[in-house]
PDB file of C-alpha atoms in Angstrom:
ATOM      1  CA  MET A 113     -69.524  10.362  30.568  1.00 64.00           C
ATOM      2  CA  ASN A 114     -72.202   9.917  30.698  1.00 83.00           C
ATOM      3  CA  LEU A 115     -73.755   8.407  33.926  1.00 83.00           C
ATOM      4  CA  ARG A 116     -75.794   6.012  31.729  1.00 91.00           C
ATOM      5  CA  GLN A 117     -72.724   5.480  29.342  1.00 92.00           C
ATOM      6  CA  ALA A 118     -70.400   5.234  32.588  1.00 88.00           C
ATOM      7  CA  ALA A 119     -73.370   2.014  33.512  1.00 93.00           C
ATOM      8  CA  LEU A 120     -72.748   0.792  31.194  1.00 94.00           C
ATOM      9  CA  GLY A 121     -68.556   0.913  30.518  1.00 93.00           C
ATOM     10  CA  ALA A 122     -68.960  -0.948  34.974  1.00 95.00           C
ATOM     11  CA  ALA A 123     -71.659  -3.392  33.671  1.00 97.00           C
ATOM     12  CA  ALA A 124     -68.835  -4.546  30.635  1.00 97.00           C
ATOM     13  CA  LEU A 125     -65.015  -4.606  32.342  1.00 96.00           C
ATOM     14  CA  ASP A 126     -67.257  -6.471  35.062  1.00 97.00           C
ATOM     15  CA  ALA A 127     -68.816  -8.967  32.934  1.00 97.00           C
ATOM     16  CA  GLY A 128     -65.024  -8.757  31.125  1.00 97.00           C
ATOM     17  CA  ALA A 129     -63.708  -9.298  34.566  1.00 97.00           C
ATOM     18  CA  ILE A 130     -65.873 -12.924  35.508  1.00 97.00           C
ATOM     19  CA  VAL A 131     -65.189 -14.357  32.142  1.00 95.00           C
ATOM     20  CA  ALA A 132     -61.355 -13.544  32.279  1.00 95.00           C
ATOM     21  CA  PHE A 133     -61.219 -14.431  36.401  1.00 94.00           C
ATOM     22  CA  SER A 134     -63.064 -18.224  34.932  1.00 94.00           C
ATOM     23  CA  ALA A 135     -61.144 -18.303  31.863  1.00 90.00           C
ATOM     24  CA  ILE A 136     -58.202 -17.980  34.066  1.00 90.00           C
ATOM     25  CA  GLY A 137     -59.280 -20.519  36.361  1.00 87.00           C
ATOM     26  CA  ARG A 138     -60.549 -23.400  33.542  1.00 82.00           C
ATOM     27  CA  ALA A 139     -56.594 -22.687  32.127  1.00 84.00           C
ATOM     28  CA  SER A 140     -55.727 -23.389  34.835  1.00 81.00           C
ATOM     29  CA  HIS A 141     -56.187 -27.253  35.261  1.00 69.00           C
ATOM     30  CA  ASP A 142     -56.192 -27.798  31.689  1.00 69.00           C
ATOM     31  CA  GLU A 143     -60.216 -27.216  31.322  1.00 66.00           C
ATOM     32  CA  GLY A 144     -59.672 -25.968  27.643  1.00 62.00           C
ATOM     33  CA  VAL A 145     -62.485 -23.263  26.835  1.00 58.00           C
ATOM     34  CA  LEU A 146     -64.976 -25.080  25.501  1.00 58.00           C
ATOM     35  CA  GLY A 147     -64.758 -28.336  27.347  1.00 56.00           C
ATOM     36  CA  GLU A 148     -66.948 -31.354  26.778  1.00 57.00           C
ATOM     37  CA  SER A 149     -70.110 -29.604  26.984  1.00 55.00           C
ATOM     38  CA  GLY A 150     -68.624 -27.627  24.569  1.00 51.00           C
ATOM     39  CA  LEU A 151     -70.741 -25.081  26.723  1.00 69.00           C
ATOM     40  CA  GLY A 152     -67.277 -25.287  29.766  1.00 78.00           C
ATOM     41  CA  LEU A 153     -66.465 -21.382  30.397  1.00 84.00           C
ATOM     42  CA  ALA A 154     -70.194 -20.147  29.608  1.00 87.00           C
ATOM     43  CA  THR A 155     -71.188 -22.862  32.856  1.00 88.00           C
ATOM     44  CA  THR A 156     -67.563 -21.410  35.051  1.00 91.00           C
ATOM     45  CA  ALA A 157     -67.966 -18.029  34.877  1.00 94.00           C
ATOM     46  CA  SER A 158     -72.840 -18.487  34.720  1.00 95.00           C
ATOM     47  CA  PRO A 159     -73.030 -18.697  38.908  1.00 96.00           C
ATOM     48  CA  PHE A 160     -70.674 -15.327  39.393  1.00 97.00           C
ATOM     49  CA  LEU A 161     -72.549 -13.711  36.294  1.00 98.00           C
ATOM     50  CA  THR A 162     -76.358 -14.078  38.322  1.00 98.00           C
ATOM     51  CA  GLY A 163     -73.661 -13.247  41.700  1.00 98.00           C
ATOM     52  CA  ALA A 164     -72.692  -9.728  39.385  1.00 98.00           C
ATOM     53  CA  ALA A 165     -75.663  -9.401  38.147  1.00 98.00           C
ATOM     54  CA  LEU A 166     -77.670  -9.475  42.368  1.00 98.00           C
ATOM     55  CA  GLY A 167     -75.270  -6.802  43.334  1.00 98.00           C
ATOM     56  CA  TRP A 168     -75.869  -4.007  40.717  1.00 98.00           C
ATOM     57  CA  LEU A 169     -78.666  -5.083  42.001  1.00 98.00           C
ATOM     58  CA  LEU A 170     -78.261  -4.701  45.722  1.00 97.00           C
ATOM     59  CA  ALA A 171     -76.049  -1.698  45.451  1.00 97.00           C
ATOM     60  CA  ARG A 172     -78.003   0.193  42.652  1.00 97.00           C
ATOM     61  CA  ALA A 173     -75.059  -0.385  40.731  1.00 95.00           C
ATOM     62  CA  TRP A 174     -76.135   1.962  37.807  1.00 95.00           C
ATOM     63  CA  ARG A 175     -76.541   5.562  40.957  1.00 94.00           C
ATOM     64  CA  ARG A 176     -72.365   5.594  41.132  1.00 92.00           C
ATOM     65  CA  PRO A 177     -71.661   2.874  39.027  1.00 93.00           C
ATOM     66  CA  CYS A 178     -67.295   3.306  39.837  1.00 90.00           C
ATOM     67  CA  ASP A 179     -67.457   3.827  43.907  1.00 91.00           C
ATOM     68  CA  GLY A 180     -65.450   1.061  45.337  1.00 88.00           C
ATOM     69  CA  LYS A 181     -66.367   1.258  48.552  1.00 90.00           C
ATOM     70  CA  ARG A 182     -69.649   1.896  47.952  1.00 92.00           C
ATOM     71  CA  THR A 183     -70.959  -0.475  44.595  1.00 95.00           C
ATOM     72  CA  GLY A 184     -67.557  -2.317  44.639  1.00 96.00           C
ATOM     73  CA  VAL A 185     -67.449  -4.265  47.380  1.00 97.00           C
ATOM     74  CA  ILE A 186     -71.232  -4.917  47.868  1.00 98.00           C
ATOM     75  CA  VAL A 187     -70.801  -6.122  43.551  1.00 98.00           C
ATOM     76  CA  TRP A 188     -67.794  -8.140  45.013  1.00 98.00           C
ATOM     77  CA  ALA A 189     -69.407  -9.422  47.848  1.00 98.00           C
ATOM     78  CA  SER A 190     -72.729 -10.573  45.864  1.00 98.00           C
ATOM     79  CA  THR A 191     -70.242 -12.276  42.836  1.00 98.00           C
ATOM     80  CA  LEU A 192     -68.213 -14.322  45.256  1.00 98.00           C
ATOM     81  CA  VAL A 193     -71.193 -14.498  47.354  1.00 98.00           C
ATOM     82  CA  GLY A 194     -74.074 -16.267  44.335  1.00 97.00           C
ATOM     83  CA  GLY A 195     -71.075 -18.646  42.302  1.00 97.00           C
ATOM     84  CA  MET A 196     -69.882 -20.135  45.197  1.00 97.00           C
ATOM     85  CA  VAL A 197     -73.671 -20.790  46.569  1.00 97.00           C
ATOM     86  CA  LEU A 198     -74.762 -21.283  42.492  1.00 96.00           C
ATOM     87  CA  ARG A 199     -72.249 -23.265  41.918  1.00 93.00           C
ATOM     88  CA  ALA A 200     -73.558 -25.547  45.140  1.00 95.00           C
ATOM     89  CA  VAL A 201     -76.667 -26.202  43.429  1.00 95.00           C
ATOM     90  CA  TYR A 202     -75.680 -26.632  39.781  1.00 90.00           C
ATOM     91  CA  GLY A 203     -72.663 -28.884  42.125  1.00 88.00           C
ATOM     92  CA  GLN A 204     -69.905 -27.782  40.872  1.00 85.00           C
ATOM     93  CA  GLY A 205     -66.180 -26.822  42.786  1.00 83.00           C
ATOM     94  CA  VAL A 206     -66.953 -25.203  46.684  1.00 89.00           C
ATOM     95  CA  GLN A 207     -63.638 -25.784  48.143  1.00 91.00           C
ATOM     96  CA  VAL A 208     -62.387 -23.539  50.931  1.00 95.00           C
ATOM     97  CA  SER A 209     -58.563 -22.810  48.834  1.00 92.00           C
ATOM     98  CA  PHE A 210     -61.219 -22.634  46.193  1.00 92.00           C
ATOM     99  CA  VAL A 211     -63.128 -19.487  47.858  1.00 95.00           C
ATOM    100  CA  LEU A 212     -60.101 -18.274  49.104  1.00 96.00           C
ATOM    101  CA  VAL A 213     -58.038 -18.257  46.190  1.00 95.00           C
ATOM    102  CA  ALA A 214     -61.472 -16.889  44.401  1.00 96.00           C
ATOM    103  CA  GLY A 215     -62.421 -14.158  46.696  1.00 97.00           C
ATOM    104  CA  ALA A 216     -58.773 -12.723  46.168  1.00 97.00           C
ATOM    105  CA  VAL A 217     -59.201 -12.310  43.024  1.00 97.00           C
ATOM    106  CA  LEU A 218     -62.837 -11.003  42.681  1.00 97.00           C
ATOM    107  CA  ALA A 219     -61.790  -8.621  44.761  1.00 97.00           C
ATOM    108  CA  VAL A 220     -58.720  -7.172  42.442  1.00 97.00           C
ATOM    109  CA  PHE A 221     -60.460  -7.652  39.371  1.00 97.00           C
ATOM    110  CA  LEU A 222     -64.417  -6.404  40.425  1.00 97.00           C
ATOM    111  CA  ILE A 223     -63.360  -3.463  43.237  1.00 97.00           C
ATOM    112  CA  GLY A 224     -59.537  -2.930  40.939  1.00 95.00           C
ATOM    113  CA  TRP A 225     -60.365  -0.851  38.184  1.00 93.00           C
ATOM    114  CA  ARG A 226     -62.658   1.296  40.170  1.00 94.00           C
ATOM    115  CA  VAL A 227     -59.763   1.968  42.871  1.00 93.00           C
ATOM    116  CA  VAL A 228     -57.688   3.128  39.486  1.00 92.00           C
ATOM    117  CA  SER A 229     -60.921   5.224  38.009  1.00 87.00           C
ATOM    118  CA  GLY A 230     -60.879   7.357  41.373  1.00 83.00           C
ATOM    119  CA  TRP A 231     -57.543   7.190  41.267  1.00 83.00           C
ATOM    120  CA  ILE A 232     -57.244   8.903  38.081  1.00 84.00           C
ATOM    121  CA  ALA A 233     -60.920  10.906  37.973  1.00 75.00           C
ATOM    122  CA  THR A 234     -58.826  12.522  40.812  1.00 77.00           C
ATOM    123  CA  ARG A 235     -56.454  13.491  40.172  1.00 76.00           C
ATOM    124  CA  ARG A 236     -58.317  15.246  36.226  1.00 76.00           C
ATOM    125  CA  GLY A 237     -60.153  16.927  39.535  1.00 70.00           C
ATOM    126  CA  LEU A 238     -63.541  15.113  38.434  1.00 69.00           C
ATOM    127  CA  LYS A 239     -65.377  13.678  40.584  1.00 63.00           C
ATOM    128  CA  PRO A 240     -64.374   9.905  40.854  1.00 54.00           C
TER     129      PRO A 240
END
């Protein structure tokens, strides 16, 4: 696998993780995927996806997409902070408990897969 493929795969994993996080949150509040507007999941996920995109730019994630320490932490922090700022701008909830839960879940989702991939690469004798 080349770096371009790794970056595309990493971006897809990040986006999928954020959409899954958003879907789980909506389901836990009985909001449904579409919601009343028909854009429920998109409305919930978009602030976090935007934050993640900013994190990818800040981290230059395409250079080391699977690096949990550098790339993962920057993408996670940007996703959380950017997502919460945009939620506030859009008039969506930003309660402290939500920020804490979102921070923990997004850390597991966005840093976690990178840690696992690094561990697998090291076990196989590859450079993570």
